[in-house]
Tab-separated table of C-alpha atoms in Angstrom:
chain	number	residue	atom	x	y	z
A	185	ILE	CA	9.794	2.369	19.785
A	186	LEU	CA	7.339	4.996	21.074
A	187	GLY	CA	5.659	2.199	23.031
A	188	LEU	CA	4.863	0.279	19.847
A	189	TRP	CA	6.147	-3.099	18.735
A	190	VAL	CA	8.564	-2.882	15.834
A	191	ILE	CA	11.308	-5.130	14.540
A	192	ALA	CA	14.586	-3.316	15.149
A	193	GLU	CA	17.108	-5.744	13.651
A	194	GLY	CA	17.350	-5.034	9.924
A	195	ALA	CA	14.275	-2.784	9.881
A	196	ILE	CA	13.721	-1.303	6.433
A	197	TYR	CA	11.563	1.642	7.444
A	198	GLN	CA	13.463	2.683	10.577
A	199	PHE	CA	12.876	6.391	9.910
A	200	PHE	CA	9.131	5.728	9.826
A	201	ALA	CA	9.258	3.857	13.135
A	202	ASP	CA	11.427	6.520	14.774
A	203	HIS	CA	9.197	9.426	13.683
A	204	LEU	CA	5.798	7.734	13.546
A	205	ASN	CA	3.703	10.654	14.813
A	206	GLN	CA	4.925	13.053	12.114
A	207	PHE	CA	3.349	10.962	9.353
A	208	PHE	CA	-0.252	10.907	10.573
A	209	ARG	CA	-2.737	13.513	9.364
A	210	LYS	CA	-6.371	14.230	10.194
A	211	LYS	CA	-8.878	14.384	7.344
A	212	SER	CA	-8.986	18.206	7.570
A	213	GLU	CA	-5.198	18.335	6.990
A	214	LEU	CA	-5.096	16.186	3.860
A	215	ASP	CA	-3.838	17.563	0.549
A	216	TYR	CA	-4.231	15.459	-2.601
A	217	ASP	CA	-5.647	15.826	-6.112
A	218	PHE	CA	-6.628	12.260	-7.027
A	219	ILE	CA	-6.970	8.822	-5.445
A	220	ASN	CA	-5.613	5.517	-6.704
A	221	ILE	CA	-6.161	2.073	-5.202
A	222	GLY	CA	-3.556	-0.690	-5.297
A	223	ILE	CA	-4.526	-4.351	-4.971
A	224	ASP	CA	-2.253	-7.298	-4.299
A	225	PHE	CA	-3.913	-10.679	-4.731
A	226	GLY	CA	-3.095	-13.307	-2.125
A	227	GLY	CA	-2.567	-17.033	-2.411
A	228	ASN	CA	-2.481	-19.958	-0.008
A	229	LYS	CA	0.173	-18.385	2.221
A	230	SER	CA	-0.576	-14.713	1.713
A	231	ALA	CA	-3.417	-12.205	1.926
A	232	HIS	CA	-5.416	-9.949	-0.364
A	233	ALA	CA	-4.361	-6.367	0.342
A	234	PHE	CA	-5.942	-3.057	-0.689
A	235	VAL	CA	-4.404	0.413	-0.260
A	236	ALA	CA	-5.938	3.745	-1.288
A	237	THR	CA	-3.551	6.666	-1.733
A	238	GLY	CA	-4.176	10.359	-2.346
A	239	ILE	CA	-1.621	11.860	-4.723
A	240	LYS	CA	-0.822	15.462	-5.679
A	241	GLU	CA	-0.832	16.180	-9.428
A	242	ASP	CA	2.821	17.254	-9.234
A	243	TYR	CA	3.652	14.198	-7.078
A	244	SER	CA	4.955	16.452	-4.312
A	245	LYS	CA	2.904	14.577	-1.686
A	246	LEU	CA	1.647	11.046	-1.223
A	247	THR	CA	-0.955	10.286	1.444
A	248	ALA	CA	-2.020	6.735	2.287
A	249	LEU	CA	-5.736	7.135	3.004
A	250	MET	CA	-7.006	3.640	3.784
A	251	SER	CA	-5.715	0.076	3.830
A	252	GLU	CA	-7.178	-3.378	4.414
A	253	LYS	CA	-5.895	-6.921	4.436
A	254	HIS	CA	-8.006	-10.087	4.093
A	255	LYS	CA	-7.040	-13.744	4.316
A	256	ALA	CA	-6.971	-15.318	0.886
A	257	THR	CA	-7.515	-18.931	1.928
A	258	GLY	CA	-11.065	-20.070	1.219
A	259	ILE	CA	-12.124	-16.843	-0.501
A	260	THR	CA	-13.931	-17.266	-3.818
A	261	PRO	CA	-13.460	-14.752	-6.661
A	262	ASP	CA	-16.971	-13.388	-6.064
A	263	GLU	CA	-16.235	-12.889	-2.361
A	264	LEU	CA	-13.001	-11.116	-3.284
A	265	TYR	CA	-14.829	-8.809	-5.713
A	266	ASN	CA	-17.338	-7.961	-2.969
A	267	LEU	CA	-14.489	-7.097	-0.565
A	268	ILE	CA	-12.928	-4.856	-3.209
A	269	PHE	CA	-16.263	-3.168	-3.963
A	270	LEU	CA	-16.878	-2.507	-0.247
A	271	PHE	CA	-13.375	-1.058	0.106
A	272	ILE	CA	-13.962	1.259	-2.869
A	273	GLN	CA	-17.254	2.393	-1.332
A	274	LYS	CA	-15.569	3.185	2.001
A	275	VAL	CA	-12.867	5.193	0.234
A	276	ARG	CA	-15.439	7.100	-1.848
A	277	LEU	CA	-17.597	7.932	1.147
A	278	LYS	CA	-14.741	9.216	3.286
A	279	TYR	CA	-12.121	10.554	0.872
A	280	GLY	CA	-13.617	11.007	-2.610
A	281	GLU	CA	-13.775	9.422	-6.047
A	282	VAL	CA	-11.168	6.907	-7.162
A	283	ALA	CA	-9.270	7.731	-10.378
A	284	ALA	CA	-7.755	4.298	-11.075
A	285	ILE	CA	-7.055	0.870	-9.632
A	286	TYR	CA	-3.683	-0.823	-10.056
A	287	VAL	CA	-3.693	-4.593	-9.616
A	288	ASP	CA	-1.125	-7.343	-9.449
A	289	SER	CA	-0.339	-7.829	-13.142
A	290	ALA	CA	0.290	-11.562	-12.642
A	291	GLU	CA	-3.435	-12.170	-12.066
A	292	GLN	CA	-5.131	-11.187	-15.327
A	293	THR	CA	-8.263	-13.286	-14.707
A	294	LEU	CA	-8.974	-11.531	-11.400
A	295	LYS	CA	-8.148	-8.178	-13.010
A	296	ASN	CA	-10.697	-8.836	-15.768
A	297	GLY	CA	-13.281	-9.805	-13.154
A	298	ILE	CA	-12.817	-6.452	-11.417
A	299	LYS	CA	-13.001	-4.544	-14.721
A	300	ALA	CA	-16.330	-6.216	-15.506
A	301	ARG	CA	-17.839	-5.138	-12.181
A	302	ILE	CA	-16.783	-1.518	-11.596
A	303	ASP	CA	-16.762	1.804	-13.440
A	304	ILE	CA	-13.153	2.755	-12.596
A	305	PRO	CA	-10.153	2.201	-14.900
A	306	VAL	CA	-8.295	-0.963	-13.848
A	307	LYS	CA	-4.612	-1.064	-14.816
A	308	ASP	CA	-1.691	-3.437	-14.449
A	309	SER	CA	0.780	-2.668	-11.716
A	310	ILE	CA	4.299	-1.721	-12.669
A	311	LYS	CA	6.554	-4.038	-10.716
A	312	ASN	CA	9.783	-2.126	-10.321
A	313	GLU	CA	12.692	-3.766	-8.493
A	314	ILE	CA	11.849	-4.055	-4.810
A	315	ILE	CA	14.968	-2.166	-3.741
A	316	ASP	CA	13.884	0.732	-5.994
A	317	ARG	CA	10.438	0.691	-4.347
A	318	ILE	CA	12.062	0.758	-0.906
A	319	ARG	CA	14.335	3.651	-1.870
A	320	ALA	CA	11.421	5.649	-3.297
A	321	THR	CA	9.316	5.120	-0.156
A	322	THR	CA	12.104	5.919	2.300
A	323	SER	CA	12.993	9.032	0.280
A	324	LEU	CA	9.402	10.266	0.416
A	325	MET	CA	9.328	9.639	4.160
A	326	SER	CA	12.624	11.399	4.901
A	327	GLN	CA	11.734	14.377	2.650
A	328	GLY	CA	8.433	15.000	4.456
A	329	ARG	CA	6.400	14.071	1.357
A	330	PHE	CA	4.656	10.945	2.706
A	331	PHE	CA	1.670	10.979	5.063
A	332	MET	CA	-1.049	8.593	6.209
A	333	THR	CA	-4.339	8.535	8.069
A	334	GLU	CA	-5.539	6.445	10.992
A	335	ASP	CA	-7.439	4.322	8.447
A	336	CYS	CA	-4.138	2.672	7.436
A	337	GLU	CA	-3.523	0.272	10.318
A	338	SER	CA	-2.433	-2.621	8.095
A	339	LEU	CA	-0.037	-0.383	6.113
A	340	LYS	CA	1.431	1.055	9.305
A	341	ASP	CA	1.987	-2.465	10.647
A	342	ALA	CA	3.544	-3.534	7.329
A	343	PHE	CA	6.056	-0.675	7.479
A	344	MET	CA	6.848	-1.463	11.119
A	345	GLY	CA	7.432	-5.158	10.438
A	346	ALA	CA	9.368	-5.014	7.147
A	347	VAL	CA	12.986	-6.187	7.417
A	348	TYR	CA	15.858	-7.004	5.127
A	349	ASN	CA	16.590	-10.684	4.581
A	350	PRO	CA	19.373	-11.565	7.041
A	351	LYS	CA	20.470	-14.465	4.801
A	352	SER	CA	21.000	-12.253	1.766
A	353	LEU	CA	24.560	-11.439	0.747
A	354	THR	CA	23.502	-7.803	0.362
A	355	LYS	CA	20.992	-5.669	2.298
A	356	ASP	CA	18.936	-5.181	-0.837
A	357	GLU	CA	16.493	-8.055	-0.382
A	358	ARG	CA	13.263	-7.709	1.603
A	359	LEU	CA	12.454	-10.728	3.787
A	360	ASP	CA	9.444	-12.525	2.301
A	361	ASP	CA	8.896	-15.634	4.423
A	362	GLY	CA	5.406	-14.944	5.765
A	363	THR	CA	6.614	-13.296	8.981
A	364	SER	CA	5.864	-9.790	7.721
A	365	ASP	CA	3.112	-8.221	5.617
A	366	ILE	CA	4.631	-8.026	2.156
A	367	ASP	CA	1.153	-8.084	0.562
A	368	THR	CA	0.160	-4.661	1.900
A	369	LEU	CA	3.534	-3.193	0.936
A	370	ASP	CA	3.074	-4.529	-2.592
A	371	ALA	CA	-0.427	-3.025	-2.846
A	372	PHE	CA	0.922	0.349	-1.699
A	373	GLU	CA	3.876	0.214	-4.086
A	374	TYR	CA	1.808	-0.890	-7.103
A	375	LEU	CA	-0.088	2.378	-7.201
A	376	SER	CA	1.963	4.911	-5.311
A	377	LEU	CA	5.440	4.735	-6.729
A	378	ILE	CA	4.802	4.417	-10.449
A	379	HIS	CA	5.346	8.137	-11.091
A	380	ILE	CA	7.783	9.047	-8.298
C-alpha cells in the first residue's frame, strides 16, 4: 500500500494504511495543549515501548509526537530508567514539557523506580478492553482527529502490522503472538485513550 509493506489480511488499522500521508504533520503544523508519555514494559518475548502524545485540552485532537521501542532481554532496571530518561529529554527538547507518564500498571516496582528518578507525575495506565481501544483509535483516525510526526516510526509500523487473530471466533481479538508490535500499541493506548 503506497509502496509500503503492510499486512492486508485482517488488518486492524486499514484506514490508516490506506490514507497514511494524511496523518503526518510537520512540527510547525502541530496543535496540542499538553504532552503525556505512555510506557509499556517488556519481558522475555517483548520490548519496552515509549510513546509521547500531544493532546488538546478538549480532546479534539491527538498527535503522536515520538515513539521508541527497545529490546527488553538483558536490560537491567537502571538501563531501562536511563532509556526512559533519555526519551523524556528528547521529547522535552523537541516538543515541550511532559505533563504525566502512564505506565503499565502490572509493573509497580518499575513504576516506583521511575517515580523516584524524575520530576513528572507517574500514573497507572487504565487498561480498557482492547477492542474498545481499537475502536477509539480507528474513530479518531477516520474523524480526522489523529495525527503523528515523523518521529513515530515504531508507532507507524505497529499500526501497519496490527491484525485481528485469525483463530478467534470473533474479529474482536488482536493477534498477540510476537509477529506484530503490540508493545508500542499498548504504550500509545495507555496514555492516549483514557479520556476519549
